[in-house]
mmCIF file of N, CA and C in Angstrom:
data_model
loop_
_atom_site.group_PDB
_atom_site.id
_atom_site.type_symbol
_atom_site.label_atom_id
_atom_site.label_comp_id
_atom_site.label_asym_id
_atom_site.label_seq_id
_atom_site.Cartn_x
_atom_site.Cartn_y
_atom_site.Cartn_z
ATOM 1 N N UNK W 245 -17.881 35.521 72.361
ATOM 2 C CA UNK W 245 -16.983 36.142 73.330
ATOM 3 C C UNK W 245 -16.648 35.427 74.741
ATOM 4 N N UNK W 246 -16.869 34.059 74.422
ATOM 5 C CA UNK W 246 -16.651 32.950 75.323
ATOM 6 C C UNK W 246 -17.389 33.111 76.417
ATOM 7 N N UNK W 247 -18.916 33.491 76.128
ATOM 8 C CA UNK W 247 -19.623 33.294 77.103
ATOM 9 C C UNK W 247 -21.226 32.917 76.221
ATOM 10 N N UNK W 248 -22.221 32.595 77.124
ATOM 11 C CA UNK W 248 -23.399 32.242 77.049
ATOM 12 C C UNK W 248 -24.404 33.085 77.607
ATOM 13 N N UNK W 249 -25.068 34.050 76.518
ATOM 14 C CA UNK W 249 -25.822 35.136 77.323
ATOM 15 C C UNK W 249 -27.273 35.200 76.885
ATOM 16 N N UNK W 250 -28.089 35.331 77.814
ATOM 17 C CA UNK W 250 -29.649 35.275 77.177
ATOM 18 C C UNK W 250 -29.817 36.713 76.511
ATOM 19 N N UNK W 251 -30.577 36.368 75.573
ATOM 20 C CA UNK W 251 -31.024 37.305 74.447
ATOM 21 C C UNK W 251 -32.264 37.796 74.526
ATOM 22 N N UNK W 252 -33.105 36.963 74.484
ATOM 23 C CA UNK W 252 -34.621 36.980 74.160
ATOM 24 C C UNK W 252 -35.376 35.872 74.632
ATOM 25 N N UNK W 253 -36.778 36.003 74.988
ATOM 26 C CA UNK W 253 -37.407 35.102 75.231
ATOM 27 C C UNK W 253 -38.822 35.069 75.476
ATOM 28 N N UNK W 254 -39.897 34.329 76.072
ATOM 29 C CA UNK W 254 -41.205 34.866 76.299
ATOM 30 C C UNK W 254 -41.561 34.458 77.604
ATOM 31 N N UNK W 255 -42.263 35.242 78.353
ATOM 32 C CA UNK W 255 -43.056 35.150 79.550
ATOM 33 C C UNK W 255 -42.987 36.459 80.266
ATOM 34 N N UNK W 256 -43.332 36.403 81.627
ATOM 35 C CA UNK W 256 -43.628 37.624 82.358
ATOM 36 C C UNK W 256 -42.289 38.548 82.554
ATOM 37 N N UNK W 257 -41.590 37.563 83.184
ATOM 38 C CA UNK W 257 -40.191 38.506 83.703
ATOM 39 C C UNK W 257 -39.321 38.110 82.736
ATOM 40 N N UNK W 258 -39.312 37.972 81.471
ATOM 41 C CA UNK W 258 -38.262 37.652 80.661
ATOM 42 C C UNK W 258 -36.838 38.559 80.453
ATOM 43 N N UNK W 259 -37.290 39.785 80.710
ATOM 44 C CA UNK W 259 -36.588 41.126 80.482
ATOM 45 C C UNK W 259 -35.291 40.720 81.550
ATOM 46 N N UNK W 260 -35.743 40.708 82.539
ATOM 47 C CA UNK W 260 -34.979 40.376 83.857
ATOM 48 C C UNK W 260 -33.925 39.025 83.916
ATOM 49 N N UNK W 261 -34.809 38.099 83.284
ATOM 50 C CA UNK W 261 -34.253 36.794 83.362
ATOM 51 C C UNK W 261 -32.929 36.664 82.500
ATOM 52 N N UNK W 262 -33.407 37.051 81.254
ATOM 53 C CA UNK W 262 -32.380 37.277 80.037
ATOM 54 C C UNK W 262 -31.040 37.750 80.413
ATOM 55 N N UNK W 263 -31.379 38.938 81.216
ATOM 56 C CA UNK W 263 -29.700 39.515 81.866
ATOM 57 C C UNK W 263 -29.025 38.684 82.541
ATOM 58 N N UNK W 264 -30.034 37.932 83.598
ATOM 59 C CA UNK W 264 -29.388 36.962 84.533
ATOM 60 C C UNK W 264 -28.890 35.827 84.222
ATOM 61 N N UNK W 265 -29.236 35.408 82.892
ATOM 62 C CA UNK W 265 -28.847 34.169 82.036
ATOM 63 C C UNK W 265 -27.473 34.620 81.457
ATOM 64 N N UNK W 266 -26.491 34.143 82.330
ATOM 65 C CA UNK W 266 -24.940 34.539 81.624
ATOM 66 C C UNK W 266 -24.080 33.833 82.260
ATOM 67 N N UNK W 267 -23.360 32.802 81.560
ATOM 68 C CA UNK W 267 -22.117 32.055 82.019
ATOM 69 C C UNK W 267 -20.924 31.886 81.007
ATOM 70 N N UNK W 268 -19.749 31.800 81.497
ATOM 71 C CA UNK W 268 -18.826 31.693 80.795
ATOM 72 C C UNK W 268 -18.645 30.124 80.228
ATOM 73 N N UNK W 269 -18.228 30.039 78.799
ATOM 74 C CA UNK W 269 -18.467 28.832 78.380
ATOM 75 C C UNK W 269 -17.023 27.887 78.853
ATOM 76 N N UNK W 270 -16.256 28.331 79.516
ATOM 77 C CA UNK W 270 -15.067 27.618 79.949
ATOM 78 C C UNK W 270 -15.606 26.265 80.937
ATOM 79 N N UNK W 271 -15.280 25.095 80.487
ATOM 80 C CA UNK W 271 -15.972 23.897 81.126
ATOM 81 C C UNK W 271 -15.973 23.988 82.581
ATOM 82 N N UNK W 272 -17.051 23.615 83.140
ATOM 83 C CA UNK W 272 -17.319 23.347 84.750
ATOM 84 C C UNK W 272 -18.318 22.246 84.643
ATOM 85 N N UNK W 273 -18.194 21.165 85.208
ATOM 86 C CA UNK W 273 -19.329 20.294 85.269
ATOM 87 C C UNK W 273 -20.436 20.347 86.148
ATOM 88 N N UNK W 274 -21.282 21.577 85.146
ATOM 89 C CA UNK W 274 -22.491 21.460 85.889
ATOM 90 C C UNK W 274 -23.498 21.079 84.492
ATOM 91 N N UNK W 275 -24.915 21.239 84.641
ATOM 92 C CA UNK W 275 -25.714 20.879 83.998
ATOM 93 C C UNK W 275 -25.803 21.587 82.585
ATOM 94 N N UNK W 276 -25.291 22.759 82.731
ATOM 95 C CA UNK W 276 -25.434 23.640 81.433
ATOM 96 C C UNK W 276 -24.136 23.367 80.528
ATOM 97 N N UNK W 277 -23.073 23.260 81.163
ATOM 98 C CA UNK W 277 -21.951 22.926 80.342
ATOM 99 C C UNK W 277 -21.870 21.437 79.776
ATOM 100 N N UNK W 278 -22.262 20.612 80.489
ATOM 101 C CA UNK W 278 -22.594 19.142 80.064
ATOM 102 C C UNK W 278 -23.416 19.161 78.993
ATOM 103 N N UNK W 279 -24.508 19.681 78.972
ATOM 104 C CA UNK W 279 -25.636 19.522 77.760
ATOM 105 C C UNK W 279 -24.949 20.291 76.656
ATOM 106 N N UNK W 280 -24.144 21.412 76.731
ATOM 107 C CA UNK W 280 -23.438 21.829 75.557
ATOM 108 C C UNK W 280 -22.306 20.956 75.390
ATOM 109 N N UNK W 281 -21.513 20.474 75.914
ATOM 110 C CA UNK W 281 -20.156 19.790 75.591
ATOM 111 C C UNK W 281 -20.886 18.588 74.947
ATOM 112 N N UNK W 282 -21.806 17.966 75.398
ATOM 113 C CA UNK W 282 -22.311 16.508 74.917
ATOM 114 C C UNK W 282 -23.364 16.884 73.935
ATOM 115 N N UNK W 283 -23.695 17.884 73.872
ATOM 116 C CA UNK W 283 -24.967 18.236 72.956
ATOM 117 C C UNK W 283 -26.052 17.136 73.076
ATOM 118 N N UNK W 284 -26.422 17.269 74.291
ATOM 119 C CA UNK W 284 -27.580 16.448 74.739
ATOM 120 C C UNK W 284 -28.766 17.411 75.377
ATOM 121 N N UNK W 285 -29.887 16.947 75.344
ATOM 122 C CA UNK W 285 -31.133 17.757 75.886
ATOM 123 C C UNK W 285 -31.086 17.314 77.347
ATOM 124 N N UNK W 286 -31.631 18.130 78.024
ATOM 125 C CA UNK W 286 -31.693 17.992 79.489
ATOM 126 C C UNK W 286 -32.849 18.299 80.092
ATOM 127 N N UNK W 287 -33.627 17.446 80.811
ATOM 128 C CA UNK W 287 -35.104 17.671 81.724
ATOM 129 C C UNK W 287 -34.744 17.431 83.044
ATOM 130 N N UNK W 288 -34.901 18.477 83.780
ATOM 131 C CA UNK W 288 -34.539 18.410 85.087
ATOM 132 C C UNK W 288 -36.003 18.607 85.703
ATOM 133 N N UNK W 289 -36.691 17.657 86.373
ATOM 134 C CA UNK W 289 -38.058 17.803 86.907
ATOM 135 C C UNK W 289 -38.078 18.451 88.270
ATOM 136 N N UNK W 290 -37.212 18.217 89.052
ATOM 137 C CA UNK W 290 -36.772 18.870 90.561
ATOM 138 C C UNK W 290 -35.797 19.345 90.689
ATOM 139 N N UNK W 291 -35.541 20.513 90.610
ATOM 140 C CA UNK W 291 -34.207 21.426 91.064
ATOM 141 C C UNK W 291 -33.887 21.367 92.367
ATOM 142 N N UNK W 292 -34.949 20.827 93.252
ATOM 143 C CA UNK W 292 -34.532 20.715 94.794
ATOM 144 C C UNK W 292 -34.253 19.430 95.258
ATOM 145 N N UNK W 293 -33.732 18.511 94.212
ATOM 146 C CA UNK W 293 -33.415 16.958 94.540
ATOM 147 C C UNK W 293 -31.895 17.256 94.751
ATOM 148 N N UNK W 294 -31.334 16.793 96.073
ATOM 149 C CA UNK W 294 -29.906 16.866 96.353
ATOM 150 C C UNK W 294 -29.209 16.391 95.116
ATOM 151 N N UNK W 295 -29.223 15.601 94.546
ATOM 152 C CA UNK W 295 -28.407 15.256 93.381
ATOM 153 C C UNK W 295 -28.402 16.323 92.312
ATOM 154 N N UNK W 296 -29.590 17.054 91.965
ATOM 155 C CA UNK W 296 -29.493 17.751 90.808
ATOM 156 C C UNK W 296 -28.688 19.067 91.343
ATOM 157 N N UNK W 297 -29.140 19.466 92.632
ATOM 158 C CA UNK W 297 -28.489 20.803 93.291
ATOM 159 C C UNK W 297 -26.888 20.725 92.974
ATOM 160 N N UNK W 298 -26.455 19.620 93.343
ATOM 161 C CA UNK W 298 -24.741 19.609 93.026
ATOM 162 C C UNK W 298 -24.480 20.038 91.478
ATOM 163 N N UNK W 299 -25.280 19.783 90.455
ATOM 164 C CA UNK W 299 -24.857 20.160 89.498
ATOM 165 C C UNK W 299 -25.573 21.320 88.908
ATOM 166 N N UNK W 300 -26.280 22.097 89.776
ATOM 167 C CA UNK W 300 -26.738 23.584 89.464
ATOM 168 C C UNK W 300 -25.843 24.463 89.620
ATOM 169 N N UNK W 301 -25.227 25.188 88.652
ATOM 170 C CA UNK W 301 -24.064 26.478 89.095
ATOM 171 C C UNK W 301 -24.600 27.478 89.833
ATOM 172 N N UNK W 302 -23.646 28.138 90.584
ATOM 173 C CA UNK W 302 -24.251 29.311 91.677
ATOM 174 C C UNK W 302 -25.140 30.353 90.817
ATOM 175 N N UNK W 303 -24.615 30.550 90.041
ATOM 176 C CA UNK W 303 -25.234 31.823 89.130
ATOM 177 C C UNK W 303 -26.560 31.329 88.905
ATOM 178 N N UNK W 304 -27.124 30.197 88.655
ATOM 179 C CA UNK W 304 -28.278 29.727 88.229
ATOM 180 C C UNK W 304 -29.164 29.493 89.522
ATOM 181 N N UNK W 305 -28.699 29.063 90.824
ATOM 182 C CA UNK W 305 -29.141 29.002 92.059
ATOM 183 C C UNK W 305 -29.379 30.313 92.438
ATOM 184 N N UNK W 306 -28.691 31.154 92.326
ATOM 185 C CA UNK W 306 -28.678 32.650 93.047
ATOM 186 C C UNK W 306 -29.871 33.665 92.295
ATOM 187 N N UNK W 307 -29.653 33.204 90.675
ATOM 188 C CA UNK W 307 -30.681 34.156 89.955
ATOM 189 C C UNK W 307 -31.870 33.604 89.796
ATOM 190 N N UNK W 308 -32.067 32.198 90.005
ATOM 191 C CA UNK W 308 -33.411 31.586 89.183
ATOM 192 C C UNK W 308 -34.307 30.818 90.414
ATOM 193 N N UNK W 309 -35.278 30.656 90.113
ATOM 194 C CA UNK W 309 -36.157 30.031 91.421
ATOM 195 C C UNK W 309 -37.020 28.897 90.864
ATOM 196 N N UNK W 310 -36.648 28.575 89.659
ATOM 197 C CA UNK W 310 -37.417 27.504 88.955
ATOM 198 C C UNK W 310 -37.359 26.056 89.756
ATOM 199 N N UNK W 311 -38.555 25.707 89.680
ATOM 200 C CA UNK W 311 -38.578 24.203 89.978
ATOM 201 C C UNK W 311 -38.260 22.925 89.209
ATOM 202 N N UNK W 312 -38.385 23.230 87.994
ATOM 203 C CA UNK W 312 -37.995 22.487 86.968
ATOM 204 C C UNK W 312 -37.682 23.260 85.589
ATOM 205 N N UNK W 313 -36.782 22.569 84.904
ATOM 206 C CA UNK W 313 -36.177 23.381 83.568
ATOM 207 C C UNK W 313 -36.063 22.208 82.582
ATOM 208 N N UNK W 314 -35.864 22.558 81.406
ATOM 209 C CA UNK W 314 -35.477 21.831 80.034
ATOM 210 C C UNK W 314 -34.414 22.647 79.344
ATOM 211 N N UNK W 315 -33.758 22.044 78.775
ATOM 212 C CA UNK W 315 -32.496 22.744 77.858
ATOM 213 C C UNK W 315 -32.301 21.971 76.700
ATOM 214 N N UNK W 316 -32.236 22.746 75.517
ATOM 215 C CA UNK W 316 -32.255 22.108 74.403
ATOM 216 C C UNK W 316 -30.922 23.034 73.729
ATOM 217 N N UNK W 317 -29.609 22.334 73.736
ATOM 218 C CA UNK W 317 -28.111 23.139 73.480
ATOM 219 C C UNK W 317 -28.524 23.354 71.924
ATOM 220 N N UNK W 318 -27.832 24.249 71.239
ATOM 221 C CA UNK W 318 -27.694 24.499 69.985
ATOM 222 C C UNK W 318 -26.067 24.563 69.557
ATOM 223 N N UNK W 319 -25.873 23.411 69.147
ATOM 224 C CA UNK W 319 -24.334 23.342 68.865
ATOM 225 C C UNK W 319 -23.645 23.290 67.553
ATOM 226 N N UNK W 320 -22.880 24.055 67.044
ATOM 227 C CA UNK W 320 -22.622 24.097 65.588
ATOM 228 C C UNK W 320 -21.179 23.729 65.143
ATOM 229 N N UNK W 321 -20.946 22.610 64.679
ATOM 230 C CA UNK W 321 -19.479 22.117 64.385
ATOM 231 C C UNK W 321 -18.805 21.713 65.663
ATOM 232 N N UNK W 322 -19.446 21.508 66.567
ATOM 233 C CA UNK W 322 -18.823 21.129 67.928
ATOM 234 C C UNK W 322 -18.700 22.123 68.856
ATOM 235 N N UNK W 323 -19.477 23.077 68.338
ATOM 236 C CA UNK W 323 -19.100 24.674 69.290
ATOM 237 C C UNK W 323 -20.268 25.338 69.580
ATOM 238 N N UNK W 324 -20.535 25.415 70.987
ATOM 239 C CA UNK W 324 -21.768 26.097 71.459
ATOM 240 C C UNK W 324 -22.218 27.228 70.846
ATOM 241 N N UNK W 325 -23.189 27.419 70.385
ATOM 242 C CA UNK W 325 -23.820 28.455 69.716
ATOM 243 C C UNK W 325 -24.947 28.989 70.587
ATOM 244 N N UNK W 326 -25.976 28.290 71.098
ATOM 245 C CA UNK W 326 -26.850 28.816 71.582
ATOM 246 C C UNK W 326 -27.709 27.808 72.610
ATOM 247 N N UNK W 327 -28.805 28.210 73.116
ATOM 248 C CA UNK W 327 -29.538 27.124 73.912
ATOM 249 C C UNK W 327 -30.954 27.667 73.950
ATOM 250 N N UNK W 328 -31.820 26.826 73.989
ATOM 251 C CA UNK W 328 -33.291 26.944 74.229
ATOM 252 C C UNK W 328 -33.385 26.447 75.567
ATOM 253 N N UNK W 329 -34.158 27.277 76.565
ATOM 254 C CA UNK W 329 -34.171 27.161 77.842
ATOM 255 C C UNK W 329 -35.894 27.096 78.258
ATOM 256 N N UNK W 330 -36.379 26.544 79.088
ATOM 257 C CA UNK W 330 -37.582 26.737 79.654
ATOM 258 C C UNK W 330 -37.631 26.278 80.777
ATOM 259 N N UNK W 331 -38.577 26.816 81.718
ATOM 260 C CA UNK W 331 -38.509 26.353 83.042
ATOM 261 C C UNK W 331 -39.910 26.643 83.617
ATOM 262 N N UNK W 332 -40.208 26.214 84.851
ATOM 263 C CA UNK W 332 -41.334 25.894 85.448
ATOM 264 C C UNK W 332 -41.185 26.388 86.963
ATOM 265 N N UNK W 333 -41.863 27.159 87.708
ATOM 266 C CA UNK W 333 -41.676 27.443 89.164
ATOM 267 C C UNK W 333 -41.703 26.337 90.040
ATOM 268 N N UNK W 334 -42.652 25.296 89.929
ATOM 269 C CA UNK W 334 -42.814 24.267 90.698
ATOM 270 C C UNK W 334 -42.282 23.100 90.107
ATOM 271 N N UNK W 335 -41.890 22.295 91.063
ATOM 272 C CA UNK W 335 -40.832 20.980 90.725
ATOM 273 C C UNK W 335 -42.273 19.984 89.997
ATOM 274 N N UNK W 336 -41.664 19.194 89.063
ATOM 275 C CA UNK W 336 -42.756 18.084 88.637
ATOM 276 C C UNK W 336 -43.654 18.848 88.054
ATOM 277 N N UNK W 337 -43.752 20.058 87.289
ATOM 278 C CA UNK W 337 -44.683 20.617 86.646
ATOM 279 C C UNK W 337 -44.547 20.927 85.240
ATOM 280 N N UNK W 338 -43.359 20.538 84.549
ATOM 281 C CA UNK W 338 -43.556 20.581 83.124
ATOM 282 C C UNK W 338 -43.796 19.340 82.769
ATOM 283 N N UNK W 339 -45.067 19.080 82.134
ATOM 284 C CA UNK W 339 -45.504 17.949 81.667
ATOM 285 C C UNK W 339 -45.620 18.258 79.903
ATOM 286 N N UNK W 340 -44.743 17.725 79.487
ATOM 287 C CA UNK W 340 -44.397 17.815 77.871
ATOM 288 C C UNK W 340 -44.369 16.350 77.288
ATOM 289 N N UNK W 341 -45.255 16.424 75.941
ATOM 290 C CA UNK W 341 -45.764 15.436 75.341
ATOM 291 C C UNK W 341 -44.424 14.934 74.387
ATOM 292 N N UNK W 342 -44.178 13.604 74.100
ATOM 293 C CA UNK W 342 -43.206 13.304 72.749
ATOM 294 C C UNK W 342 -43.301 13.868 71.761
ATOM 295 N N UNK W 343 -44.705 14.488 71.336
ATOM 296 C CA UNK W 343 -44.608 15.136 69.928
ATOM 297 C C UNK W 343 -44.393 16.724 70.281
ATOM 298 N N UNK W 344 -44.411 17.064 71.404
ATOM 299 C CA UNK W 344 -43.995 18.331 71.822
ATOM 300 C C UNK W 344 -42.704 18.839 71.927
ATOM 301 N N UNK W 345 -41.836 17.523 72.310
ATOM 302 C CA UNK W 345 -40.293 17.453 72.495
ATOM 303 C C UNK W 345 -39.873 17.382 71.233
ATOM 304 N N UNK W 346 -40.410 16.747 70.209
ATOM 305 C CA UNK W 346 -40.049 16.612 68.726
ATOM 306 C C UNK W 346 -40.040 17.993 67.945
ATOM 307 N N UNK W 347 -41.282 18.669 68.287
ATOM 308 C CA UNK W 347 -41.446 20.092 67.977
ATOM 309 C C UNK W 347 -40.425 20.927 68.227
ATOM 310 N N UNK W 348 -39.644 20.873 69.646
ATOM 311 C CA UNK W 348 -38.679 21.700 70.468
ATOM 312 C C UNK W 348 -37.229 21.276 69.512
ATOM 313 N N UNK W 349 -37.241 20.139 69.392
ATOM 314 C CA UNK W 349 -35.813 19.629 68.578
ATOM 315 C C UNK W 349 -36.075 20.230 67.107
ATOM 316 N N UNK W 350 -37.295 20.095 66.730
ATOM 317 C CA UNK W 350 -37.131 20.653 65.330
ATOM 318 C C UNK W 350 -36.826 22.026 65.109
ATOM 319 N N UNK W 351 -37.240 22.849 66.325
ATOM 320 C CA UNK W 351 -36.848 24.430 66.135
ATOM 321 C C UNK W 351 -35.299 24.625 66.396
ATOM 322 N N UNK W 352 -34.893 23.388 67.346
ATOM 323 C CA UNK W 352 -33.397 23.631 67.554
ATOM 324 C C UNK W 352 -32.479 23.431 66.358
ATOM 325 N N UNK W 353 -33.187 22.401 65.297
ATOM 326 C CA UNK W 353 -32.594 22.102 64.166
ATOM 327 C C UNK W 353 -32.556 22.906 63.102
ATOM 328 N N UNK W 354 -33.575 23.679 63.176
ATOM 329 C CA UNK W 354 -33.987 24.726 62.317
ATOM 330 C C UNK W 354 -33.027 25.969 62.423
ATOM 331 N N UNK W 355 -32.739 26.132 63.915
ATOM 332 C CA UNK W 355 -31.821 27.366 64.357
ATOM 333 C C UNK W 355 -30.482 26.833 63.679
ATOM 334 N N UNK W 356 -30.063 25.521 64.017
ATOM 335 C CA UNK W 356 -28.662 25.013 63.449
ATOM 336 C C UNK W 356 -28.710 25.117 62.022
ATOM 337 N N UNK W 357 -29.591 24.707 61.329
ATOM 338 C CA UNK W 357 -29.577 24.857 59.579
ATOM 339 C C UNK W 357 -29.429 26.260 59.302
ATOM 340 N N UNK W 358 -30.181 27.183 59.884
ATOM 341 C CA UNK W 358 -30.168 28.547 59.541
ATOM 342 C C UNK W 358 -28.740 29.039 59.820
ATOM 343 N N UNK W 359 -27.959 28.794 60.795
ATOM 344 C CA UNK W 359 -26.790 29.510 60.974
ATOM 345 C C UNK W 359 -25.519 28.617 60.378
ATOM 346 N N UNK W 360 -25.824 27.257 59.876
ATOM 347 C CA UNK W 360 -24.886 26.809 58.848
ATOM 348 C C UNK W 360 -24.937 27.353 57.536
ATOM 349 N N UNK W 361 -26.332 27.828 57.227
ATOM 350 C CA UNK W 361 -26.218 28.427 55.755
ATOM 351 C C UNK W 361 -25.783 29.821 55.777
ATOM 352 N N UNK W 362 -25.608 30.383 56.929
ATOM 353 C CA UNK W 362 -24.852 31.756 56.974
ATOM 354 C C UNK W 362 -23.498 31.817 56.871
ATOM 355 N N UNK W 363 -22.752 30.804 57.280
ATOM 356 C CA UNK W 363 -21.341 30.673 57.682
ATOM 357 C C UNK W 363 -20.665 30.023 56.475
#
């Protein structure tokens, strides 16, 4: 439908967060669209950094209070299909090891394979 919409997740307030995670796929030069367009993983350690704040879309600044987050886009045949998003309340508080990053990438790649097999 031309939008990225939160469907499910894990955490205490995920029901309300998933409803608020919603944006049009029409390109806007923000961190979410760039990640999807370039199919790159993004790690934001401090959302309060002035350079980063200019790349956060209005809907995100209004609805989310994360100090740090990461994005793993799910792109199939050059088209955005989904996204793995994780955040932390405080800036610089996501401590993720290289082996954990590999596991997240594997999860994303398995999702891509599963969708490709059904199409």
